[in-house]
XYZ file of C-alpha atoms in Angstrom:
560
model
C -58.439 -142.488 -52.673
C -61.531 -141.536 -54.086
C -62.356 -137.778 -54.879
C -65.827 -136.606 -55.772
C -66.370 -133.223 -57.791
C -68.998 -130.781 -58.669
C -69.079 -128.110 -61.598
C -70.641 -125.240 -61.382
C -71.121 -122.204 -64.170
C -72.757 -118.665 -63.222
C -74.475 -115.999 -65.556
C -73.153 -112.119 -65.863
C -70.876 -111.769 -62.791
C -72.581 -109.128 -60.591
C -69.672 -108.633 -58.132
C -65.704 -108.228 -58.324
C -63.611 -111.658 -57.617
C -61.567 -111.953 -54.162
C -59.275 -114.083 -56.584
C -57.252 -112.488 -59.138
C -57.180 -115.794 -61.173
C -60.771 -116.170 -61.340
C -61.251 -112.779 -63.444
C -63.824 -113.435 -66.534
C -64.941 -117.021 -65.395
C -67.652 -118.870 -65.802
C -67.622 -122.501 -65.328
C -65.795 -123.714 -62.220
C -64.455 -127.134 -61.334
C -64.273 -127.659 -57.754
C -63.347 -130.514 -55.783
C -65.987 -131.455 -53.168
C -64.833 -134.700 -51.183
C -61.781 -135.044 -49.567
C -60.572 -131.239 -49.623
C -63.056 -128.141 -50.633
C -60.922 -126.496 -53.499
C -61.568 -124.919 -56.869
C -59.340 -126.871 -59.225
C -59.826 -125.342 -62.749
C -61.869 -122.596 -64.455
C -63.174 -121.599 -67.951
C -63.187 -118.740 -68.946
C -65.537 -116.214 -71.425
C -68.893 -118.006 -70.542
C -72.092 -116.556 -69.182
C -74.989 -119.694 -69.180
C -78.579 -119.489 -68.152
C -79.882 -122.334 -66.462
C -80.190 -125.771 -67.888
C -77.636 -123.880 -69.744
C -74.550 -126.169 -69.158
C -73.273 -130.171 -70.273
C -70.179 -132.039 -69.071
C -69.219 -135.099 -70.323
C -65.452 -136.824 -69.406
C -63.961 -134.574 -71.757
C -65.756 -131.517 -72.854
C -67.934 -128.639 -71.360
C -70.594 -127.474 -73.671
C -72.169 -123.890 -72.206
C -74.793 -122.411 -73.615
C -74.253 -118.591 -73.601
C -76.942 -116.523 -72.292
C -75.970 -113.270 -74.553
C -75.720 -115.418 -77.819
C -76.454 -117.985 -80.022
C -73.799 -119.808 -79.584
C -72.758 -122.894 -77.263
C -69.014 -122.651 -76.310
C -67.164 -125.803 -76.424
C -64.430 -126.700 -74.054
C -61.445 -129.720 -73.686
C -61.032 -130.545 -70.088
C -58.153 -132.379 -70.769
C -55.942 -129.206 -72.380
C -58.023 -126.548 -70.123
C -59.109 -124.385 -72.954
C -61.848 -123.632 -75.266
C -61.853 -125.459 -78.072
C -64.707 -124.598 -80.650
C -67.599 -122.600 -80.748
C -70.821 -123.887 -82.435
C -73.173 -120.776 -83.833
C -76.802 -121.478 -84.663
C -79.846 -119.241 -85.983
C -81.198 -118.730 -83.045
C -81.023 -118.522 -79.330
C -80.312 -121.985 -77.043
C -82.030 -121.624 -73.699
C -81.013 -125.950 -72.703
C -78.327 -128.470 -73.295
C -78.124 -132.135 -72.747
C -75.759 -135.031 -73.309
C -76.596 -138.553 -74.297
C -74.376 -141.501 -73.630
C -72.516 -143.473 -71.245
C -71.070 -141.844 -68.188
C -67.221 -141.155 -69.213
C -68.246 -140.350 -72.941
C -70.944 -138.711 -74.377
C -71.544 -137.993 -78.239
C -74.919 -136.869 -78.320
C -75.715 -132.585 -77.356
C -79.551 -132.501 -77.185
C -80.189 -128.738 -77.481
C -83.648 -126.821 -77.227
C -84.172 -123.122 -78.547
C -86.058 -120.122 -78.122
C -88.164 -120.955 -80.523
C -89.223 -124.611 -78.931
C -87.228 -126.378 -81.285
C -85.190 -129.762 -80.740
C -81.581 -130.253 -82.144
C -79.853 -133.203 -81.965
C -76.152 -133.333 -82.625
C -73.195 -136.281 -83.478
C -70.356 -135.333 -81.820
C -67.856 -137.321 -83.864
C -69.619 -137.029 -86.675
C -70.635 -133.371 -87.246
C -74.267 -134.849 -88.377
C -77.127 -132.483 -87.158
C -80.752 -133.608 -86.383
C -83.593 -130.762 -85.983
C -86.619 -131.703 -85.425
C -90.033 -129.560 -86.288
C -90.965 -127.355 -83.525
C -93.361 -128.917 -81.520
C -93.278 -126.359 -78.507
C -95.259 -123.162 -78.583
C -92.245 -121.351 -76.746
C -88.891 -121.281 -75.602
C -87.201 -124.620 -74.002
C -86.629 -124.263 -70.451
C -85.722 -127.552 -69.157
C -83.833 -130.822 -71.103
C -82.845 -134.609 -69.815
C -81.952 -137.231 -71.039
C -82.781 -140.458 -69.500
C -80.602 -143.599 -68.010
C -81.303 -145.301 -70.965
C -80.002 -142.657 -73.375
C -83.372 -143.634 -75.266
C -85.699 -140.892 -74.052
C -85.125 -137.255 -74.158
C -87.674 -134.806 -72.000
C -88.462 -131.022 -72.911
C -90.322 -128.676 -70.710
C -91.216 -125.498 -71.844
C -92.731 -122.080 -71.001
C -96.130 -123.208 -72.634
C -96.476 -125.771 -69.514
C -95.939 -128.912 -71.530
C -93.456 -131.887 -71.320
C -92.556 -133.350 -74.690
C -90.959 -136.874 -74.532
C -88.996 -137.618 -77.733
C -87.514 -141.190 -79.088
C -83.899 -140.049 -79.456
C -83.026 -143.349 -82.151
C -86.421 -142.125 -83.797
C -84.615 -138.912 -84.250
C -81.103 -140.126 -85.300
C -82.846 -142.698 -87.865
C -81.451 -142.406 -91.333
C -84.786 -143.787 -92.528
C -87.909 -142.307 -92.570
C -91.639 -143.600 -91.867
C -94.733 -143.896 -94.382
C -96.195 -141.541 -92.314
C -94.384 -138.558 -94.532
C -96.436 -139.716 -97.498
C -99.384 -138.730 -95.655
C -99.922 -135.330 -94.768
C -102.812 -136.243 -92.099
C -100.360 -138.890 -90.172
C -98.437 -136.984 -87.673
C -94.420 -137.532 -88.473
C -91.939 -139.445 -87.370
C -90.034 -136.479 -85.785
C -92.899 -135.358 -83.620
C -92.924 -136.067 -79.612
C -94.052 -139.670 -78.669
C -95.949 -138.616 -75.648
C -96.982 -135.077 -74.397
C -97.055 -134.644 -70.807
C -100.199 -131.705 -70.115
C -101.139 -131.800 -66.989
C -99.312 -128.372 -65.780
C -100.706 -124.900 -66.021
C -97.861 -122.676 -65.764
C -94.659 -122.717 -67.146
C -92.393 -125.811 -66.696
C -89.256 -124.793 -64.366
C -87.886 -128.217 -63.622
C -87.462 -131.795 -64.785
C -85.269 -134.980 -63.307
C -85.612 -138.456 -64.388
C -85.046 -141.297 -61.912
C -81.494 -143.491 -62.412
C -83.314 -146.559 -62.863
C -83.096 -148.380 -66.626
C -86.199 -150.269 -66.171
C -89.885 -149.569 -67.707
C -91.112 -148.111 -64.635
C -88.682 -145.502 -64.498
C -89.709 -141.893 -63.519
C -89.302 -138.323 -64.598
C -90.233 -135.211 -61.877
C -91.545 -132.110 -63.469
C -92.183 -128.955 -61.681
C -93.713 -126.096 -62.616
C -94.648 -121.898 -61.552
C -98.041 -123.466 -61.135
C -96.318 -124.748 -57.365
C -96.477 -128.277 -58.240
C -94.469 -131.227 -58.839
C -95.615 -133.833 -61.049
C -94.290 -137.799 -60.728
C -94.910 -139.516 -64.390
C -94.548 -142.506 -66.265
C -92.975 -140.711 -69.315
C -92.539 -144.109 -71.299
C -96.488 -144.423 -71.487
C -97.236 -141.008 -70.713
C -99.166 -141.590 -67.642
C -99.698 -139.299 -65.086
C -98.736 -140.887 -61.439
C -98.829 -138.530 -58.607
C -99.076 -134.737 -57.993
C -97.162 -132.684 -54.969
C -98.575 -129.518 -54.307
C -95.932 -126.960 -53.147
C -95.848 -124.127 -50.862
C -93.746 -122.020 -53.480
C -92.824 -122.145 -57.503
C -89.828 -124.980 -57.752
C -87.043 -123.279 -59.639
C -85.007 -126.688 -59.756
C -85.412 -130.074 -58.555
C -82.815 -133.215 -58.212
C -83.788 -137.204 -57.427
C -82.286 -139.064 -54.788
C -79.599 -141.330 -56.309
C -81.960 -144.156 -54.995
C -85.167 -142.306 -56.421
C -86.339 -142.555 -52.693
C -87.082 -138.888 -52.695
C -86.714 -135.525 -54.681
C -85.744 -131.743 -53.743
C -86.730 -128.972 -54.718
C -85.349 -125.314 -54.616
C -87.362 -122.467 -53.660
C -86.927 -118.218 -54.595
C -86.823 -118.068 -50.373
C -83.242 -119.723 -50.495
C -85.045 -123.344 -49.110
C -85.340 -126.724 -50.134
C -88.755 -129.128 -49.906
C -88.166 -132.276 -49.504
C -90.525 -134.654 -50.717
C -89.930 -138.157 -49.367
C -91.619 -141.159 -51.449
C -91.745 -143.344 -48.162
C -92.684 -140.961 -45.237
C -96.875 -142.452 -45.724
C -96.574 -145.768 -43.880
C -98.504 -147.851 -47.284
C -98.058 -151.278 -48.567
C -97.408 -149.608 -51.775
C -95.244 -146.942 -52.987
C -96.956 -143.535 -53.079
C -95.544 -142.626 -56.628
C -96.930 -146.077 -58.118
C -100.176 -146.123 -55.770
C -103.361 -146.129 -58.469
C -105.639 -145.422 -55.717
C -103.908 -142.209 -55.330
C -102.834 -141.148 -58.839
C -105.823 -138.406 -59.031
C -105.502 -137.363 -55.693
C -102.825 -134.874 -54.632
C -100.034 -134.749 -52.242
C -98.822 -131.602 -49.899
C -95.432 -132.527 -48.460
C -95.716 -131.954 -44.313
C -94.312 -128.452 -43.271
C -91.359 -130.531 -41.308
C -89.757 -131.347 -44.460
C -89.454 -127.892 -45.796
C -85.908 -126.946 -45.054
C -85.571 -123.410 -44.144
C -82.466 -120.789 -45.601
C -80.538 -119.482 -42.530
C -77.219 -118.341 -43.724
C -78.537 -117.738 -47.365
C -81.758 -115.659 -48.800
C -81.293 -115.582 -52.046
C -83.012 -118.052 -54.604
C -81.991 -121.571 -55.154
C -80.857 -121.520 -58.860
C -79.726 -124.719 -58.999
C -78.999 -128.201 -56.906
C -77.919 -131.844 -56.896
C -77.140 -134.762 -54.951
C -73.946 -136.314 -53.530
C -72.847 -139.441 -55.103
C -73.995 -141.297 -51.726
C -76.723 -139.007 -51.223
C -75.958 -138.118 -48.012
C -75.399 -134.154 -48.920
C -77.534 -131.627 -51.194
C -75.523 -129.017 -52.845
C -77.743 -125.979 -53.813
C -76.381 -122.875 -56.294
C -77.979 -119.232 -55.158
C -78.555 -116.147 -56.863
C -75.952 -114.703 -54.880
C -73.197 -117.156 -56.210
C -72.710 -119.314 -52.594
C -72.804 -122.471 -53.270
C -73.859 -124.336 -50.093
C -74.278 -128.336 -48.254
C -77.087 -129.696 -46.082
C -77.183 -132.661 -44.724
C -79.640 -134.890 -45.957
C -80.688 -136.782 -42.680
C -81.182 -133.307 -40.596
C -81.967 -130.859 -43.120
C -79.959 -128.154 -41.827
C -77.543 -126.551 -44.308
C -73.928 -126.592 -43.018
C -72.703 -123.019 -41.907
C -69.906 -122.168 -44.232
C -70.049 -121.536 -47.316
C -68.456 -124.570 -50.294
C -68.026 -121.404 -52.756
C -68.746 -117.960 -53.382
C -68.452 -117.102 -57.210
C -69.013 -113.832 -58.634
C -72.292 -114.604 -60.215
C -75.854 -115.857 -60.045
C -74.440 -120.049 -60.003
C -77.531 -121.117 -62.590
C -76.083 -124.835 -63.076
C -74.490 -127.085 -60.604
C -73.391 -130.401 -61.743
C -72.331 -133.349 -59.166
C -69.686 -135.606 -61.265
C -69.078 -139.368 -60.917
C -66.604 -139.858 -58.607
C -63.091 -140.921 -59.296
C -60.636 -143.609 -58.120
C -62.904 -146.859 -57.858
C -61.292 -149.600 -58.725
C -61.839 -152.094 -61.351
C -64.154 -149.354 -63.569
C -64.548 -150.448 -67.421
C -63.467 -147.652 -69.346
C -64.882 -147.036 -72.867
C -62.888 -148.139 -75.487
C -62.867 -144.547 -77.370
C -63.605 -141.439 -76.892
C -63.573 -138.186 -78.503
C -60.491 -136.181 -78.315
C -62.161 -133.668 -80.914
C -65.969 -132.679 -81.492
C -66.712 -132.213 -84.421
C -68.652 -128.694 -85.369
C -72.338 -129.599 -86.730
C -73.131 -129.044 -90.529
C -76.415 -127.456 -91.184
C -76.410 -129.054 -94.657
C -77.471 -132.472 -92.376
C -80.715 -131.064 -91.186
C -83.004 -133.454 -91.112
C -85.843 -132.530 -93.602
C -89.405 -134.900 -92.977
C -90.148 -134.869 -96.750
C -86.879 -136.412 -97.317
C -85.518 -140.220 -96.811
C -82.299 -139.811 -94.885
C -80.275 -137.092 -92.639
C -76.664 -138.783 -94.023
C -74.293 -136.285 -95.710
C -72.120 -137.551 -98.363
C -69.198 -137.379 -96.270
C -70.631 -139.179 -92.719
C -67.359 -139.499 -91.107
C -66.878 -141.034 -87.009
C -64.194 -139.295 -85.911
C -62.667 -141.091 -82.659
C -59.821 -142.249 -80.497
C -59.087 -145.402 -78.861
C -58.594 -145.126 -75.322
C -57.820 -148.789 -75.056
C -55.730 -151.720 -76.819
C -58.363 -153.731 -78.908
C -59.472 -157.147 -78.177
C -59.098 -158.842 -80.841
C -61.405 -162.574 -81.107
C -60.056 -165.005 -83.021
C -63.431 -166.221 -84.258
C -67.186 -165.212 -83.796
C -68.428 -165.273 -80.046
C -71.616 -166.818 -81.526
C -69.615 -169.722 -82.953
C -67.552 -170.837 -79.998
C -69.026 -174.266 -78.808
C -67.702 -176.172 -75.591
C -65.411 -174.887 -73.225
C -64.239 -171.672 -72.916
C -60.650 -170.539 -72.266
C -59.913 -167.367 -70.112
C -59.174 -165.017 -72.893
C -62.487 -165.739 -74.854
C -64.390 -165.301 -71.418
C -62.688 -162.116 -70.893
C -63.531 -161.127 -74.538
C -67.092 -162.025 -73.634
C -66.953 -160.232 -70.209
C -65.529 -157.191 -71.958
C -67.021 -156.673 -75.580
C -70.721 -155.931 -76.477
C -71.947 -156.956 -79.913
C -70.724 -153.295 -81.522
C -66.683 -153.559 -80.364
C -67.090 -157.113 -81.524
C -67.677 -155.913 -84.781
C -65.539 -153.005 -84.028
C -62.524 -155.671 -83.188
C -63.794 -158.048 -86.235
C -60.808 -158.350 -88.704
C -63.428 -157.493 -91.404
C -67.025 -156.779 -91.294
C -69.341 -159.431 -90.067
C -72.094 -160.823 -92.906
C -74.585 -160.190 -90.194
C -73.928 -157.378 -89.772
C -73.432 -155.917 -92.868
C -76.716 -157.718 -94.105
C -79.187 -155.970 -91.477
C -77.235 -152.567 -92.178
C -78.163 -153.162 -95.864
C -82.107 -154.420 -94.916
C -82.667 -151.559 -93.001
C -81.500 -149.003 -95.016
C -83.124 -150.831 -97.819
C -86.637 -151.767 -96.921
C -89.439 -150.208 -98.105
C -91.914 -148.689 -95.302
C -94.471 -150.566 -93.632
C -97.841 -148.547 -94.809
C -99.991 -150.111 -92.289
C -102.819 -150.904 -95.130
C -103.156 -147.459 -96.358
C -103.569 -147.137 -99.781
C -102.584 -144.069 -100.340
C -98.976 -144.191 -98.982
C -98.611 -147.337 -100.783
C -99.353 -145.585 -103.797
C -97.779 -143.046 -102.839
C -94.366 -145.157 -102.383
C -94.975 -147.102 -105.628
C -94.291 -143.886 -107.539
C -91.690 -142.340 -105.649
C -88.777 -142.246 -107.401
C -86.581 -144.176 -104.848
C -88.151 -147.170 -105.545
C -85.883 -147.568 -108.039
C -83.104 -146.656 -106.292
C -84.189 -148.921 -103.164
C -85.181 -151.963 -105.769
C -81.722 -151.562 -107.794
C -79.839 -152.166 -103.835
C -82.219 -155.192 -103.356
C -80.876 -156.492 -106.836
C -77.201 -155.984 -105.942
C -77.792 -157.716 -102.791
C -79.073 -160.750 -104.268
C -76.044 -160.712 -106.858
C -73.927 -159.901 -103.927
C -75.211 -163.158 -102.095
C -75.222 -165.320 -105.170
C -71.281 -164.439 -105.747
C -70.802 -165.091 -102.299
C -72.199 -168.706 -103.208
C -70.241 -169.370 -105.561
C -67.280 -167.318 -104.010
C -67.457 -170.417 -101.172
C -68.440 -173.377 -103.881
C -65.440 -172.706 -105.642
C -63.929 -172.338 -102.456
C -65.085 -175.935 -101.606
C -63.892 -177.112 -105.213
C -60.625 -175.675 -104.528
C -60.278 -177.333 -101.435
C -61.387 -181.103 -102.807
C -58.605 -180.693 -105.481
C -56.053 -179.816 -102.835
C -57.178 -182.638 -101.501
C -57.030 -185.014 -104.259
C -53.885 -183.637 -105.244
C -52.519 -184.501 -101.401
C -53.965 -188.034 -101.621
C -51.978 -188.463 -105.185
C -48.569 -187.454 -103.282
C -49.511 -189.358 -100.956
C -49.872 -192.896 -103.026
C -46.516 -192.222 -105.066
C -44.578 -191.378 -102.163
C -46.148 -194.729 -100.200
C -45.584 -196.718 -104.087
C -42.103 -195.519 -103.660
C -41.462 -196.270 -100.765
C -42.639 -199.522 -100.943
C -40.785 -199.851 -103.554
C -37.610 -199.022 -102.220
C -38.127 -201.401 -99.688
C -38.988 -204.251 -101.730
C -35.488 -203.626 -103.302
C -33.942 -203.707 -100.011
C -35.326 -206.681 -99.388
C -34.334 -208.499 -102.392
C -30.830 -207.173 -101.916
C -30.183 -208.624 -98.375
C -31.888 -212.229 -99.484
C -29.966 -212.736 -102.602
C -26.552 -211.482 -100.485
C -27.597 -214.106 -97.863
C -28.048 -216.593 -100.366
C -24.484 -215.868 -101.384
C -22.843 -216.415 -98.209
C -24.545 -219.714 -98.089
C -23.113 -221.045 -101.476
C -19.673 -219.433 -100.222
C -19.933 -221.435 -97.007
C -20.523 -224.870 -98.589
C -17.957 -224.600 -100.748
C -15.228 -223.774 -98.158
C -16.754 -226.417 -95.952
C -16.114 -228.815 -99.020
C -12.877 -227.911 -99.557
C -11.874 -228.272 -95.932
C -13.081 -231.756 -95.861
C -11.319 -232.482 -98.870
C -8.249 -231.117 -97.384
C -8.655 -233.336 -93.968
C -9.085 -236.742 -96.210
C -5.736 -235.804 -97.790
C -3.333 -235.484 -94.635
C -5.184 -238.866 -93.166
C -3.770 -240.588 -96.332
C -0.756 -239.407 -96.132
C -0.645 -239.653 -92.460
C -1.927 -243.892 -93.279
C 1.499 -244.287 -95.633
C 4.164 -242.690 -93.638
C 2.910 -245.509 -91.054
């Protein structure tokens, strides 16, 4: 039977709990779909909005009365580390697949971004490129692209392997070339301070992101070019928006206790109003129908999301109800889903569970791992890698082990090396690999190796021909090149072992066929000279039985 699930964490409670057990917490798991019931709490958290992370096995809150983000194990219900940092976090996202993340994106007060390894400890900051605090961080489908909205009304979109790269660009040799840590588009087109963002679930290149601002707008944008596509004006300030799960529509939550809904497809066009170029300049205001009016509830919409089917809308008030509209109608369902002690500032729809046939990941992290400092990623400097880089993970799977490369199997295919190919993507292939592939380890060893590409300046080449890790870089080149010349003559001697196996085998082979021969040769002889005996003894009896006969005749003649 399939359950679906929503958490849900408040800021400083503001009333006493009906519920003894629910003294001093913070983050709530409650069970949506079949039954409405709170299933676990946390304890000891207080988050702001944008403020909270879940992945299949930890909850990472932000705390809104420290610099700290608390870390928690779903799976034994308690906290389980607590990362400090200099300064305050104000967002938190996770990159990765759906059951296991092992990226925290987190933005600060100060408009910096920090990137941090999960299982590996290794932390990424990158140079502040906001004027003010973070307000708003996602990460997109792809796990490629994460968004930052912040008080100073601009959108940031950052290359999240640009970040995590242990190698570094030319552009640090030159002081004039912006750095390889810096946003790769900046989205400008808001006045006000950013309140919102959502990117669309699709993994193509005309995905979306939503941003909405206290300027009342909502702005639709291709955030992998950076190009503005179509403005909503708004009756109100959004506080928080969600997409549709089909990107058909998005919703946004109002200080009133409503919810706008702005439908893609209500115009009756060809094209779709988003991607419309005709109508990129020209601005939208949503039809008063689709503004969904509080009845029950007053109090602001902190936060929202979407039912897996998006037939419901969940929405998180400043009085800590947490309520359900229907989608189709737009009326909001009379009783309440929740009431928590506190302002509910995040609200979090999870994947639902019990489908069958669902390919689970074949680790995941038991244990995070608490972020060094000392792995601060420094612009001036070639690489973020501490000394001891260490993946810390468990399998959550048996391996599949192939018995030879996938890219060397030729004809027809058995059904364990299609399930291998079904199953395993070119990194648990390697992962499986009893040791590790050439390729593989020859492209780890180029890229970490090559020098950078200065584009024809003359200056950063200069610039790179006396840097000192030249040498070092030039010195790895070398050992490559012996490495591949033993390997040479690692296999020729290989081969030359082989052909004198070989040789040797034919050799046995000739004696034991020269024996053999030989033995039967003497066989041979043996039964003709034996059958040439009986012969000679034959005769001779036959002569002596003739012999024999003549006598009794005679004798036989003179008794007559």
């Amino acid at each position: 039977m399939l359950t679906e699930s929503f958490v849900a964490s408040i800021s400083i409670p503001e009333k006493p709990s009906s519920h003894t057990q629910y003294n001093n917490a913070g983050i709530f798991f409650h069970e949506y779909q079949p039954q409405s019931s709170v299933k676990s709490t946390f304890k000891k958290s207080s988050t702001l909005p944008n403020g909270l992370a879940v992945s299949s096995t930890h909850v990472f809150a932000a705390q809104a009365d420290k610099s700290v983000v608390n870390v928690y194990s779903i799976e034994r219900g308690n906290q389980e580390a607590l990362f400090p940092f200099k300064e305050k976090i104000t967002s938190l996202a996770l990159a990765g697949n759906d059951e296991d993340a092992a990226i925290l994106a987190l933005g600060t007060e100060a408009g910096q971004v920090v990137l941090c390894e999960l299982r590996t400890g290794r932390q990424v900051s990158a140079p502040a490129a906001h004027l003010r605090a973070i307000s708003r961080m996602v990460v997109d489908s792809t796990n490629n692209f994460l968004l930052t909205g912040s008080q100073d009304s601009n959108v940031h979109v950052w290359s999240i392997p640009t970040l995590l790269s242990f190698s570094t660009s030319s552009n640090s040799y030159d002081p004039n070339v912006p750095s390889p840590y810096s946003p790769v588009h900046t989205l400008s087109n808001h006045r006000a301070a950013i309140t919102s963002l959502a990117t669309g679930h699709s993994r193509s290149r005309v995905n979306i992101a939503i941003s909405g601002s206290e300027d009342k707008s909502c702005i639709a944008w291709d955030y992998q070019t950076g190009r503005l596509l179509h403005t909503f004006l708004l009756s109100a300030a959004p506080l928080c928006i969600a997409l549709d799960p089909a990107d058909r529509a998005f919703y946004a939550g109002h200080e009133d206790g409503g919810v706008q809904l702005v439908d893609f497809y209500k115009r009756r066009s060809l094209e779709h109003l988003v991607h419309d170029s005709k109508l990129s300049n020209t601005p939208t205001q949503p039809p008063e129908s689709d503004r969904w009016p509080a009845v029950a509830e007053t109090s602001a919409v902190l936060s929202l999301d979407v039912s897996y089917d998006g037939t419901s809308l969940l929405t998180g008030h400043q009085s800590g109800k947490v309520r359900q509209w229907d989608v189709g109608t737009g009326a909001s369902h009379g009783d309440n889903l929740a009431d928590l002690v506190g302002p509910v500032t995040n609200l979090l729809m999870q994947r639902p569970q019990g489908f069958a046939k669902i390919r689970r990941p074949m680790s995941k992290s038991v244990t995070v791992v608490k972020p060094s400092f000392d792995s601060s990623v420094n612009p001036t400097t070639q690489s973020g890698m501490t000394d001891d880089y260490t993946y810390k993970a468990q399998f959550s799977s048996t391996l599949l082990l192939p018995r030879f490369s996938r890219q060397a199997r030729t004809g027809r295919k058995d059904r364990r090396e299609e399930q291998e190919d079904n199953l395993m993507n070119d990194f648990e292939e390697a992962l499986a690999h009893p040791s590790l592939p050439p390729e593989l380890f020859e492209e780890t060893l180029k890229a970490l190796s090559a020098p950078p590409d200065t584009g024809g300046d003359i200056a950063a080449l200069k610039g790179w021909q006396t840097d000192p890790r030249r040498d070092v870089i030039e010195a790895q080149e070398q050992v490559t090149e012996a490495r591949k010349e033993t390997l040479k003559y690692i296999e020729l001697v290989d081969e030359l072992s082989k052909e004198v196996l070989r040789m040797q085998d034919a050799e046995r082979a000739r004696k034991r066929n020269k024996i053999m021969k030989r033995a039967r040769r003497e066989k041979y002889e043996e039964a003709q000279r034996k059958k040439a005996m009986g012969e000679a003894v034959g005769s001779d009896a036959d002569m002596k039985e003739s012999k024999d006969d003549s006598t009794s005749t005679d004798e036989m003649s003179g008794s007559s």
